[in-house]
PDB file of C-alpha atoms in Angstrom:
ATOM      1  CA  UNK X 125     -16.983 -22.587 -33.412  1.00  0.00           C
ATOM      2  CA  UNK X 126     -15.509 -23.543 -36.701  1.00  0.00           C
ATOM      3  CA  UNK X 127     -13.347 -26.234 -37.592  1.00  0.00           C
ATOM      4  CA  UNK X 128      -9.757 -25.619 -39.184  1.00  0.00           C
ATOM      5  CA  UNK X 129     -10.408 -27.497 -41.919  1.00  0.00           C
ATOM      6  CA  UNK X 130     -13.253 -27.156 -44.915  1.00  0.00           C
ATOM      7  CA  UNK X 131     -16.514 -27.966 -42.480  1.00  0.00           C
ATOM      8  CA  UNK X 132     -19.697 -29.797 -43.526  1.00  0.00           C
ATOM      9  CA  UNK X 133     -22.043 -28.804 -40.914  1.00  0.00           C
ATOM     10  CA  UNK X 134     -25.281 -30.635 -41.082  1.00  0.00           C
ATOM     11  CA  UNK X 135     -27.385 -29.785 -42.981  1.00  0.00           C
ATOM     12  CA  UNK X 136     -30.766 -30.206 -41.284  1.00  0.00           C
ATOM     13  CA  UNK X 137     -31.604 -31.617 -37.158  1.00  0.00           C
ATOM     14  CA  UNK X 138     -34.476 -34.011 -36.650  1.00  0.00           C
ATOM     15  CA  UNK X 139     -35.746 -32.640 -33.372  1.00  0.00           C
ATOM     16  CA  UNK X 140     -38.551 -33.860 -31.490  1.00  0.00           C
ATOM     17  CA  UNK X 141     -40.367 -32.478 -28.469  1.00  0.00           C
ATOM     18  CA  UNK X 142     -42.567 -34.037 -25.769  1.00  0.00           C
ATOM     19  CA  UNK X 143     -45.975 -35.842 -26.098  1.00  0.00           C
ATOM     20  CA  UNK X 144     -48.530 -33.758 -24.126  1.00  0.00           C
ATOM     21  CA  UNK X 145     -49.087 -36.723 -21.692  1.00  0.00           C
ATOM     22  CA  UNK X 146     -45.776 -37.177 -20.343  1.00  0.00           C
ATOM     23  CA  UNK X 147     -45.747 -33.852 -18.273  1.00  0.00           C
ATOM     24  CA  UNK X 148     -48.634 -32.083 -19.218  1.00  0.00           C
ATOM     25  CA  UNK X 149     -48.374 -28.131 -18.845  1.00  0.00           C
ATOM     26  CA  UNK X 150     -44.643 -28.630 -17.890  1.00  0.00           C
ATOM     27  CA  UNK X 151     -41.921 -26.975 -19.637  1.00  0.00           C
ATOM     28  CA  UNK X 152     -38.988 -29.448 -20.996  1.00  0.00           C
ATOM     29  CA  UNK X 153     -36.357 -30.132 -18.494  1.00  0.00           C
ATOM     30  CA  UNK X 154     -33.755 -29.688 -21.169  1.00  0.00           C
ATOM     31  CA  UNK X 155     -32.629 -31.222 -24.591  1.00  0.00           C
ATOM     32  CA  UNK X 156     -30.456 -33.846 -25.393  1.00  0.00           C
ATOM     33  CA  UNK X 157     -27.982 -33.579 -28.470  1.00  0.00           C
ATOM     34  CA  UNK X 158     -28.357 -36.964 -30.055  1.00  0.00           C
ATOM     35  CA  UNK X 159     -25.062 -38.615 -32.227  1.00  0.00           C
ATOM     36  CA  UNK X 160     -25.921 -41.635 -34.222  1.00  0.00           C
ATOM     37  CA  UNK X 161     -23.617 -44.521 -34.549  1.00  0.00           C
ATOM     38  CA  UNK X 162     -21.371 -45.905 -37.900  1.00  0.00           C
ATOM     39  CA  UNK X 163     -23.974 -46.568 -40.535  1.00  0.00           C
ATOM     40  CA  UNK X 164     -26.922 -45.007 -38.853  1.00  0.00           C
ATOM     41  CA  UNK X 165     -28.105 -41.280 -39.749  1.00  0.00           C
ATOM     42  CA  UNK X 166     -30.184 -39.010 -37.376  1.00  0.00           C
ATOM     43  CA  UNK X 167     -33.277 -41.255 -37.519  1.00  0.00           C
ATOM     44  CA  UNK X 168     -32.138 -44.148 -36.637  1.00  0.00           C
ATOM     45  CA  UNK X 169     -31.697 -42.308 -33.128  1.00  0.00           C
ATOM     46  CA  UNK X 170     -35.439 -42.297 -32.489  1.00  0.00           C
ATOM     47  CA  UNK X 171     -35.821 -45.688 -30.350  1.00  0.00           C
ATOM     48  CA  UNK X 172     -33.565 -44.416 -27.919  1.00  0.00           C
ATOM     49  CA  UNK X 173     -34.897 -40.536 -27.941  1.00  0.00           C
ATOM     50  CA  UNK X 174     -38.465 -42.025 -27.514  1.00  0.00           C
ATOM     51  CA  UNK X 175     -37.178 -42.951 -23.376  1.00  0.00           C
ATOM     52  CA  UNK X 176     -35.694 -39.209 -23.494  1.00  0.00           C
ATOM     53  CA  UNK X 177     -38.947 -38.095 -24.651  1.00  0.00           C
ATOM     54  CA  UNK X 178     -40.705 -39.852 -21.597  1.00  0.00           C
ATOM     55  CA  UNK X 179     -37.952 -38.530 -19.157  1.00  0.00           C
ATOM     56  CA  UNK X 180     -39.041 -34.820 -19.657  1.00  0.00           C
ATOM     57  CA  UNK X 181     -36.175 -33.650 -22.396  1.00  0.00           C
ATOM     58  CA  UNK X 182     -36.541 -32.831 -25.890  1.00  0.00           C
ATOM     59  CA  UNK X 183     -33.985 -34.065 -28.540  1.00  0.00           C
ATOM     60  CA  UNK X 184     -32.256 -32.640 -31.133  1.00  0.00           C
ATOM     61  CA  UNK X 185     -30.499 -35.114 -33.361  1.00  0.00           C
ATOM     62  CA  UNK X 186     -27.821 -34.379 -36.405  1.00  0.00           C
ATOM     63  CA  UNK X 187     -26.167 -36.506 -39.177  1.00  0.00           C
ATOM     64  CA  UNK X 188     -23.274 -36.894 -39.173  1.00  0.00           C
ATOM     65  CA  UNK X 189     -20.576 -36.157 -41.899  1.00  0.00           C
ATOM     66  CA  UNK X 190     -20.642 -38.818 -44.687  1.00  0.00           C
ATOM     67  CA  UNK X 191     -23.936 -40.190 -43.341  1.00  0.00           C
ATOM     68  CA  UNK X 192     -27.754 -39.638 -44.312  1.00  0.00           C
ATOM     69  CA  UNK X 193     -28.040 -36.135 -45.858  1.00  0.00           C
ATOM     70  CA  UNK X 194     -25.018 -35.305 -44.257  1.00  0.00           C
ATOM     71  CA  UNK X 195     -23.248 -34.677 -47.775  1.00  0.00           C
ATOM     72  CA  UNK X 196     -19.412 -34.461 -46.398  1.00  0.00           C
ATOM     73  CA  UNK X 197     -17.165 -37.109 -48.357  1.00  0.00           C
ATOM     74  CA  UNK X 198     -15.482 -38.153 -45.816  1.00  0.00           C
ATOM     75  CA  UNK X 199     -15.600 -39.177 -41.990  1.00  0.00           C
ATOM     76  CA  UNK X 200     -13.150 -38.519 -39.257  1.00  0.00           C
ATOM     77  CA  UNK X 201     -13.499 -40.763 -36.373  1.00  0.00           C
ATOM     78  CA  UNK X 202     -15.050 -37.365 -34.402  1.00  0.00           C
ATOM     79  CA  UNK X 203     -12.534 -35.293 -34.950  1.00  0.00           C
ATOM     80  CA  UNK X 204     -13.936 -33.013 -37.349  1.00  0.00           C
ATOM     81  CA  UNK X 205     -17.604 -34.250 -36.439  1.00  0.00           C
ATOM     82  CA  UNK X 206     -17.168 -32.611 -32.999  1.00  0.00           C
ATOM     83  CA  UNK X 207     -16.716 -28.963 -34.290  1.00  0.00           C
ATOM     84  CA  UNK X 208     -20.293 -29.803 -36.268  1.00  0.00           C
ATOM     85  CA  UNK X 209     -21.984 -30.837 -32.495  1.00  0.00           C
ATOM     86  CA  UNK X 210     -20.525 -27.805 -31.305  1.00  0.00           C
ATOM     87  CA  UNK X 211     -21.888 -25.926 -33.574  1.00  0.00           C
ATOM     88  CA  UNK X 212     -25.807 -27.696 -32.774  1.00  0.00           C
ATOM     89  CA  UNK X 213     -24.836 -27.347 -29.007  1.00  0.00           C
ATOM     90  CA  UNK X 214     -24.725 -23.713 -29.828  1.00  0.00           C
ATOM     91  CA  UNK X 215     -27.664 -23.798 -31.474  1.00  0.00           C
ATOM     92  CA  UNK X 216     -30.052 -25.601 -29.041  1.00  0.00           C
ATOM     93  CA  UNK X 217     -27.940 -24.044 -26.089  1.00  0.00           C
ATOM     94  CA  UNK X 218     -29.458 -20.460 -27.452  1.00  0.00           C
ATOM     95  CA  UNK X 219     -32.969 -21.515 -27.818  1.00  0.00           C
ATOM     96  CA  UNK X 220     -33.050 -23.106 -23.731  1.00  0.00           C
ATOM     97  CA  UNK X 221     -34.399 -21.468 -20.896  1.00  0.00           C
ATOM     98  CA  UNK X 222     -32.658 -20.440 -17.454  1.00  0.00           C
ATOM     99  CA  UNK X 223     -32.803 -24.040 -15.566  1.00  0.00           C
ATOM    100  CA  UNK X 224     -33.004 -26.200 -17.970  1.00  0.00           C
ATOM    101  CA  UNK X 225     -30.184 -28.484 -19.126  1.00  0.00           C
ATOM    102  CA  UNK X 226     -28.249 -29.622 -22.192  1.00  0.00           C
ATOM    103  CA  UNK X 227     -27.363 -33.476 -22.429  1.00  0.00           C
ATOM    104  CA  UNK X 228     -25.015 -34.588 -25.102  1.00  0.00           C
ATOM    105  CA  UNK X 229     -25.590 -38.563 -25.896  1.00  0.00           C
ATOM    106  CA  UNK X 230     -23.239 -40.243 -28.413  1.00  0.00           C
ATOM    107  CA  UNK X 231     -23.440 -44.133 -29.562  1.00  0.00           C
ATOM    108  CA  UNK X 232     -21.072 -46.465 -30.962  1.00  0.00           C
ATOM    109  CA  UNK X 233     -18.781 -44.112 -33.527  1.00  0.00           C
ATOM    110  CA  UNK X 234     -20.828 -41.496 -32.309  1.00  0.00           C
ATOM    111  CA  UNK X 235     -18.975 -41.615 -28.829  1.00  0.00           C
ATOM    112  CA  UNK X 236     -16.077 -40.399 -30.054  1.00  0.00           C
ATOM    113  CA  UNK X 237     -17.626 -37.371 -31.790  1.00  0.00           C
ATOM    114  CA  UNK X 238     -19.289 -36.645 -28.524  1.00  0.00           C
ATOM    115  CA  UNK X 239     -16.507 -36.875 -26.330  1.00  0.00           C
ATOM    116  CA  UNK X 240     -14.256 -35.422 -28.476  1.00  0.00           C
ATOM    117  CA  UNK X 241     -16.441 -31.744 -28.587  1.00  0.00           C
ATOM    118  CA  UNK X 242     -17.419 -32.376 -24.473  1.00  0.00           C
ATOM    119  CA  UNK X 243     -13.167 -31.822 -24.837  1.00  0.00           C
ATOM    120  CA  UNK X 244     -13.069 -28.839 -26.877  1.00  0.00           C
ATOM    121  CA  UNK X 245     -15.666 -27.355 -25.655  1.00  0.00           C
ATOM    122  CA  UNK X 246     -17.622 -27.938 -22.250  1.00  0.00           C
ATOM    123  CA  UNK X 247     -19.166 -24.766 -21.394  1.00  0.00           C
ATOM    124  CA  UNK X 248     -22.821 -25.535 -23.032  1.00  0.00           C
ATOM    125  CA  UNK X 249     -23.067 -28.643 -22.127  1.00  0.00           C
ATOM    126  CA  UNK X 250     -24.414 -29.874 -18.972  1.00  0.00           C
ATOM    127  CA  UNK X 251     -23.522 -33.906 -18.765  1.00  0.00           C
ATOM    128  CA  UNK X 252     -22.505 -36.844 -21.168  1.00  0.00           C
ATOM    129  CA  UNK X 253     -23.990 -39.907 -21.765  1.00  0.00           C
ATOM    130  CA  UNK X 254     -21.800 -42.567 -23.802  1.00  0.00           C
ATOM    131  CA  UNK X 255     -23.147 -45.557 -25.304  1.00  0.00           C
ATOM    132  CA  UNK X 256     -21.567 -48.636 -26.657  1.00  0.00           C
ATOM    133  CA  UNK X 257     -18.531 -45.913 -27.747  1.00  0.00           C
ATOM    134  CA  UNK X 258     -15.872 -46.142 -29.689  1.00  0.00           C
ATOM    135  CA  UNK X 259     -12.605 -44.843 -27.650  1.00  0.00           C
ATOM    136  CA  UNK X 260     -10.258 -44.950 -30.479  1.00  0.00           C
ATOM    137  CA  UNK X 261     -10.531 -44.558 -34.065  1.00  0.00           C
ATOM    138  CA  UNK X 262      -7.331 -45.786 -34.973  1.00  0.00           C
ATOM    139  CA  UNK X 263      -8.102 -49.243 -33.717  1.00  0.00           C
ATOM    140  CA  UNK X 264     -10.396 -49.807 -36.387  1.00  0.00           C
ATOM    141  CA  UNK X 265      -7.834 -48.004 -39.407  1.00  0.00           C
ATOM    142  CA  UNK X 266      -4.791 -50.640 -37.554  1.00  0.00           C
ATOM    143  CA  UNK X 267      -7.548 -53.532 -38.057  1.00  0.00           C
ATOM    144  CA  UNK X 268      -8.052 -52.845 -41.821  1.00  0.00           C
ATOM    145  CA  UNK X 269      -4.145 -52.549 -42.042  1.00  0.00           C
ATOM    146  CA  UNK X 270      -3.238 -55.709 -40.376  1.00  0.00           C
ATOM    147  CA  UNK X 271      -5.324 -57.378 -43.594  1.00  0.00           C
ATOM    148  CA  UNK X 272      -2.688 -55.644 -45.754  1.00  0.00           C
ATOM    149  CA  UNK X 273       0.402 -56.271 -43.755  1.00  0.00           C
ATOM    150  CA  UNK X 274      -0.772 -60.159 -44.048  1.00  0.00           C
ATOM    151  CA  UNK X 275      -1.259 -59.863 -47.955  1.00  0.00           C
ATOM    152  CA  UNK X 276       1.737 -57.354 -48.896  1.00  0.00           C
ATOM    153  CA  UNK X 277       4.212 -57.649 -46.036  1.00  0.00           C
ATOM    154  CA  UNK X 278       3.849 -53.785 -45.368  1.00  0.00           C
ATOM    155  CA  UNK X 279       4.601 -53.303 -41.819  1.00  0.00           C
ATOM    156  CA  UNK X 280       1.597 -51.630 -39.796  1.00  0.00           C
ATOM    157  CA  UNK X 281       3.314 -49.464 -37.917  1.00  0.00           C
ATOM    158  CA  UNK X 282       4.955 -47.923 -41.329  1.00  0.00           C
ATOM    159  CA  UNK X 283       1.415 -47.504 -42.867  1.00  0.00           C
ATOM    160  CA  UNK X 284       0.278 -45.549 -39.698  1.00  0.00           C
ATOM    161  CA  UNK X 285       3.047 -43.203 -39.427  1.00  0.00           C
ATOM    162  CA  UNK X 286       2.893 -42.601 -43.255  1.00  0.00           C
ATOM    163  CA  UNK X 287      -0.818 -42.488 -42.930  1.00  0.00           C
ATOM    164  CA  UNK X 288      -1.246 -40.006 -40.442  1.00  0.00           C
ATOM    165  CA  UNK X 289       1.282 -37.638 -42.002  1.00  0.00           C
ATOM    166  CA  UNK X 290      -0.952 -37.835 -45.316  1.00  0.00           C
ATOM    167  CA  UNK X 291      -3.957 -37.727 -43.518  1.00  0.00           C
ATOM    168  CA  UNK X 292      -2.886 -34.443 -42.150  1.00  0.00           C
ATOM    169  CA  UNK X 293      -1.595 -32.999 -44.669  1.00  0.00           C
ATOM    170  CA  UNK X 294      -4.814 -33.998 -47.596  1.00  0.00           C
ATOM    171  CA  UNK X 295      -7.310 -33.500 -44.251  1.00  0.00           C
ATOM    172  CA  UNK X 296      -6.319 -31.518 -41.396  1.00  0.00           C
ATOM    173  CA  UNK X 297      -6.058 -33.860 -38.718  1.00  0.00           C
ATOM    174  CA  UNK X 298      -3.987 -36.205 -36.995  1.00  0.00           C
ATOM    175  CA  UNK X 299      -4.955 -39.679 -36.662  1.00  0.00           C
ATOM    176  CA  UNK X 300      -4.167 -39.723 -32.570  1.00  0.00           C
ATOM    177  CA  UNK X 301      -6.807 -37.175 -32.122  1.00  0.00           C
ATOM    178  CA  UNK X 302      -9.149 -39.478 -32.367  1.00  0.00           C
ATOM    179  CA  UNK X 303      -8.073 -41.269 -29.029  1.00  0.00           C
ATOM    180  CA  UNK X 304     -11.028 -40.078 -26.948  1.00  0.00           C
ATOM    181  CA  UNK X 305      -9.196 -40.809 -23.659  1.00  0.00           C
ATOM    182  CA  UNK X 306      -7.450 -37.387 -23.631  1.00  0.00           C
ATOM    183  CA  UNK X 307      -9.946 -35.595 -24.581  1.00  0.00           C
ATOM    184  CA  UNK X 308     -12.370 -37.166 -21.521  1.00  0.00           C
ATOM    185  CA  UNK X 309      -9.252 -36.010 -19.197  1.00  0.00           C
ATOM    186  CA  UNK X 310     -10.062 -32.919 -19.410  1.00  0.00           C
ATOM    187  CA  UNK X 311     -14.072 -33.112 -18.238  1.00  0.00           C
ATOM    188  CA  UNK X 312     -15.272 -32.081 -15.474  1.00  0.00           C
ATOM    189  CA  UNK X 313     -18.687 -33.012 -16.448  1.00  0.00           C
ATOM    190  CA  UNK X 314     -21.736 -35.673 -15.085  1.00  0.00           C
ATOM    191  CA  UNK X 315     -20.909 -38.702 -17.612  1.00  0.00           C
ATOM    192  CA  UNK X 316     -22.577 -42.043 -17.803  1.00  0.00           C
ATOM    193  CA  UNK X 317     -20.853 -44.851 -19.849  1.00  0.00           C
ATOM    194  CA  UNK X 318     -23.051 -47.945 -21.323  1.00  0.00           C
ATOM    195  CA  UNK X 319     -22.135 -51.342 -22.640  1.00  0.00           C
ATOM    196  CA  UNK X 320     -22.623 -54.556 -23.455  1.00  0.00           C
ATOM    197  CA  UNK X 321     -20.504 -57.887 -22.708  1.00  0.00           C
ATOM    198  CA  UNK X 322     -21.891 -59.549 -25.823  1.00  0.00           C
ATOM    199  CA  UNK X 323     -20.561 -56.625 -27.681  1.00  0.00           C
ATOM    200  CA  UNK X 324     -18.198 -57.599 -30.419  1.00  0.00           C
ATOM    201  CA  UNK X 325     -17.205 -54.226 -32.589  1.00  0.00           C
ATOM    202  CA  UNK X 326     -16.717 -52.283 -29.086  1.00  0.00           C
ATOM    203  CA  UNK X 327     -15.592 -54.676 -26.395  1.00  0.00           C
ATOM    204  CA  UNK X 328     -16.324 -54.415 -22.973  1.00  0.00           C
ATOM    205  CA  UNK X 329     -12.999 -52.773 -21.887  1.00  0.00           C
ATOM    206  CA  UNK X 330     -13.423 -49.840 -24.544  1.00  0.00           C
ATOM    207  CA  UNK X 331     -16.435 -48.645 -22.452  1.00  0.00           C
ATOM    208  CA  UNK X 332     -14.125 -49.203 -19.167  1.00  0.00           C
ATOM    209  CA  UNK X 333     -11.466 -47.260 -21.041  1.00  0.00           C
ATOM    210  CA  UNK X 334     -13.611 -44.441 -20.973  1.00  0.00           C
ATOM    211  CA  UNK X 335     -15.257 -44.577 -17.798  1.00  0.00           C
ATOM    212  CA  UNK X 336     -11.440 -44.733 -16.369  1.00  0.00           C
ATOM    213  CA  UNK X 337     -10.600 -41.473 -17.995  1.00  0.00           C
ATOM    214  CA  UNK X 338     -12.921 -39.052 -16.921  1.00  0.00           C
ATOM    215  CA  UNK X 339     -11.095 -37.716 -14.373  1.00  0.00           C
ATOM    216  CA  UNK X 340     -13.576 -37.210 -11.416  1.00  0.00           C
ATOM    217  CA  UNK X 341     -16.237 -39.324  -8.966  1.00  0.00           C
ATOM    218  CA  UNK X 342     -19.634 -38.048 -11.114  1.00  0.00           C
ATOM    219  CA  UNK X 343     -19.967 -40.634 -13.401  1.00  0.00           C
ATOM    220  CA  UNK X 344     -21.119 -44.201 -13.937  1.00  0.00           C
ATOM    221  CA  UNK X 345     -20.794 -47.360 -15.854  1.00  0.00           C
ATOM    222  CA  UNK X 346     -23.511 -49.398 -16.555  1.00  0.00           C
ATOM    223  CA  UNK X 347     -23.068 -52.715 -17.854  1.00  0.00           C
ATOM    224  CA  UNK X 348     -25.444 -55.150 -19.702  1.00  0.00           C
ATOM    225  CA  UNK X 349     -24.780 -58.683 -20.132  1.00  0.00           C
ATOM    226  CA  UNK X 350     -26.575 -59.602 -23.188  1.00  0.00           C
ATOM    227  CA  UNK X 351     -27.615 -56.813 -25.335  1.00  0.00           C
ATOM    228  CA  UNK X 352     -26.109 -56.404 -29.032  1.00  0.00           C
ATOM    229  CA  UNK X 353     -23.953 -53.621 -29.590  1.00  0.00           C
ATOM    230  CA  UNK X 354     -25.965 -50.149 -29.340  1.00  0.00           C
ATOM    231  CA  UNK X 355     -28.808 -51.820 -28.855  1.00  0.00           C
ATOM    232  CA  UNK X 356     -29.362 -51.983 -24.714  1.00  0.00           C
ATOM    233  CA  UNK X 357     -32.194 -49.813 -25.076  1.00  0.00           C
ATOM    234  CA  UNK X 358     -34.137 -52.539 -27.381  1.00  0.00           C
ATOM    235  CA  UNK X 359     -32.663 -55.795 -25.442  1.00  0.00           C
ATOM    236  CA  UNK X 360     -32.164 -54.629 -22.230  1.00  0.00           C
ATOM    237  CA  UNK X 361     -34.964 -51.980 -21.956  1.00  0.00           C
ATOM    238  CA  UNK X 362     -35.849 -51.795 -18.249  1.00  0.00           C
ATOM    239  CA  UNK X 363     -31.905 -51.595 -17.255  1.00  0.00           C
ATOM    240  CA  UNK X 364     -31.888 -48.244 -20.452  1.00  0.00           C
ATOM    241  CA  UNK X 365     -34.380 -46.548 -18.919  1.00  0.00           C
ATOM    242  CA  UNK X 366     -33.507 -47.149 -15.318  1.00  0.00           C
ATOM    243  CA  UNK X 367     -30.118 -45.732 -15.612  1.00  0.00           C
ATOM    244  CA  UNK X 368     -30.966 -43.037 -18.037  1.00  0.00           C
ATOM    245  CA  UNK X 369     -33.507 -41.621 -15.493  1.00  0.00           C
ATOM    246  CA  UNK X 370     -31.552 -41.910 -12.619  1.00  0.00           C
ATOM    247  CA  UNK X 371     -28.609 -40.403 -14.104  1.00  0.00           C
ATOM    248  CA  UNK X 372     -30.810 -37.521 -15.867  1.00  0.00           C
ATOM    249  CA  UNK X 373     -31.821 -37.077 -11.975  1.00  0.00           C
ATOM    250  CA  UNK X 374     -29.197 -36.735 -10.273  1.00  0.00           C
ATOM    251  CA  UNK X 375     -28.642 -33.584 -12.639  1.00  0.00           C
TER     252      UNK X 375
END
């Protein structure tokens, strides 16, 4: 699948596959599609992959645009970077076996990116698991624009609708489609939402959000109620892996 505008795939997956000892002489149950966070690249996925590793899947990770050796210019809130995951779901989706499944995991920014391509495109992809996500990008573009109403007097609701006129016109997009709620609407897959009430750069109710819009009874929200943002799996460990493995069960 290609996106409509000028695509930066990424370049390169980290990938890594089961230790030996954690199912010896057992196939993989599947692989999960790993989406780092704002600031993060496709290593900085590994801490979390490591429990993924030890719950039978391999994982596939990618950079995404604007990010590690991702060499795009620009981001998009997800809505370019989900044609790229589509494109890896593809990828990994051709190299499984009969039976075994393909989990897409997406953290912080990366949320969006995942949700957004679970939207486009479901048919590879076997379940969704959310964590500490973003569910709107324009929250964050209306925070940065709130600094320049208070210093020029430029109304933020002005900027926007300017903004997302230009945006579409110089990059192919419109700034509402990266509102992950519709695009969850349309699911029909497993999903598992995480967060954090200490988080402070996605609150609480942005996971709720979420959880509220995929529209059936397969899916959970797990909440921790001290862990920094995207980082459960380090400060809430045991509560990570609990929820990861019975979710990845219950497959």
């Amino acid at each position: 699948m290609s996106s409509p505008a000028a695509r930066f795939p990424p370049p390169g997956l980290t990938t890594r596959s089961r230790c030996s000892s954690c199912a010896p002489n057992q196939p993989a149950r599947g692989t999960v599609v790993m989406v780092h966070g704002m600031g993060g690249t496709k290593e900085t996925v590994m801490r979390p992959a490591q429990m993924f590793l030890e719950a039978g899947f391999d994982v596939a990770a990618l950079a995404q645009r604007n990010s590690g050796d991702n060499t795009a210019p620009t981001n998009s809130f997800g809505v370019l970077e989900s044609y790229d995951i589509l494109d890896v779901v593809t990828q990994v989706d051709e190299r499984l076996e009969e039976g075994q499944l393909l989990v897409l995991w997406g953290e912080s920014y990366g949320g969006p990116s995942a949700g957004i391509a679970l939207g486009r495109d479901a048919s590879r992809i076997d379940a969704l698991i959310l964590d500490c996500p973003v569910a709107n990008g324009r929250v964050f573009i209306e925070q940065v624009l709130q600094e320049v109403q208070a210093e020029q007097g430029i109304p933020v609701g002005y900027m926007m609708a300017v903004g997302t006129v230009m945006n579409r016109i110089e990059h192919g997009w419109w700034l509402g489609e990266a509102e992950v709620t519709p695009w969850l609407a349309k699911t029909s897959r497993p999903t598992l939402v995480l967060r954090t009430m200490a988080d402070e750069v996605t609150p609480p109710p942005m996971g709720q959000t979420l959880y509220d819009a995929v529209p059936h009874a397969d899916k959970q929200l797990v909440t921790s109620e001290e862990a920094e943002h995207a980082q459960i799996h380090r400060d809430d460990a045991e509560l990570y892996r609990r929820s990861i493995e019975e979710f990845l069960n219950a497959l």
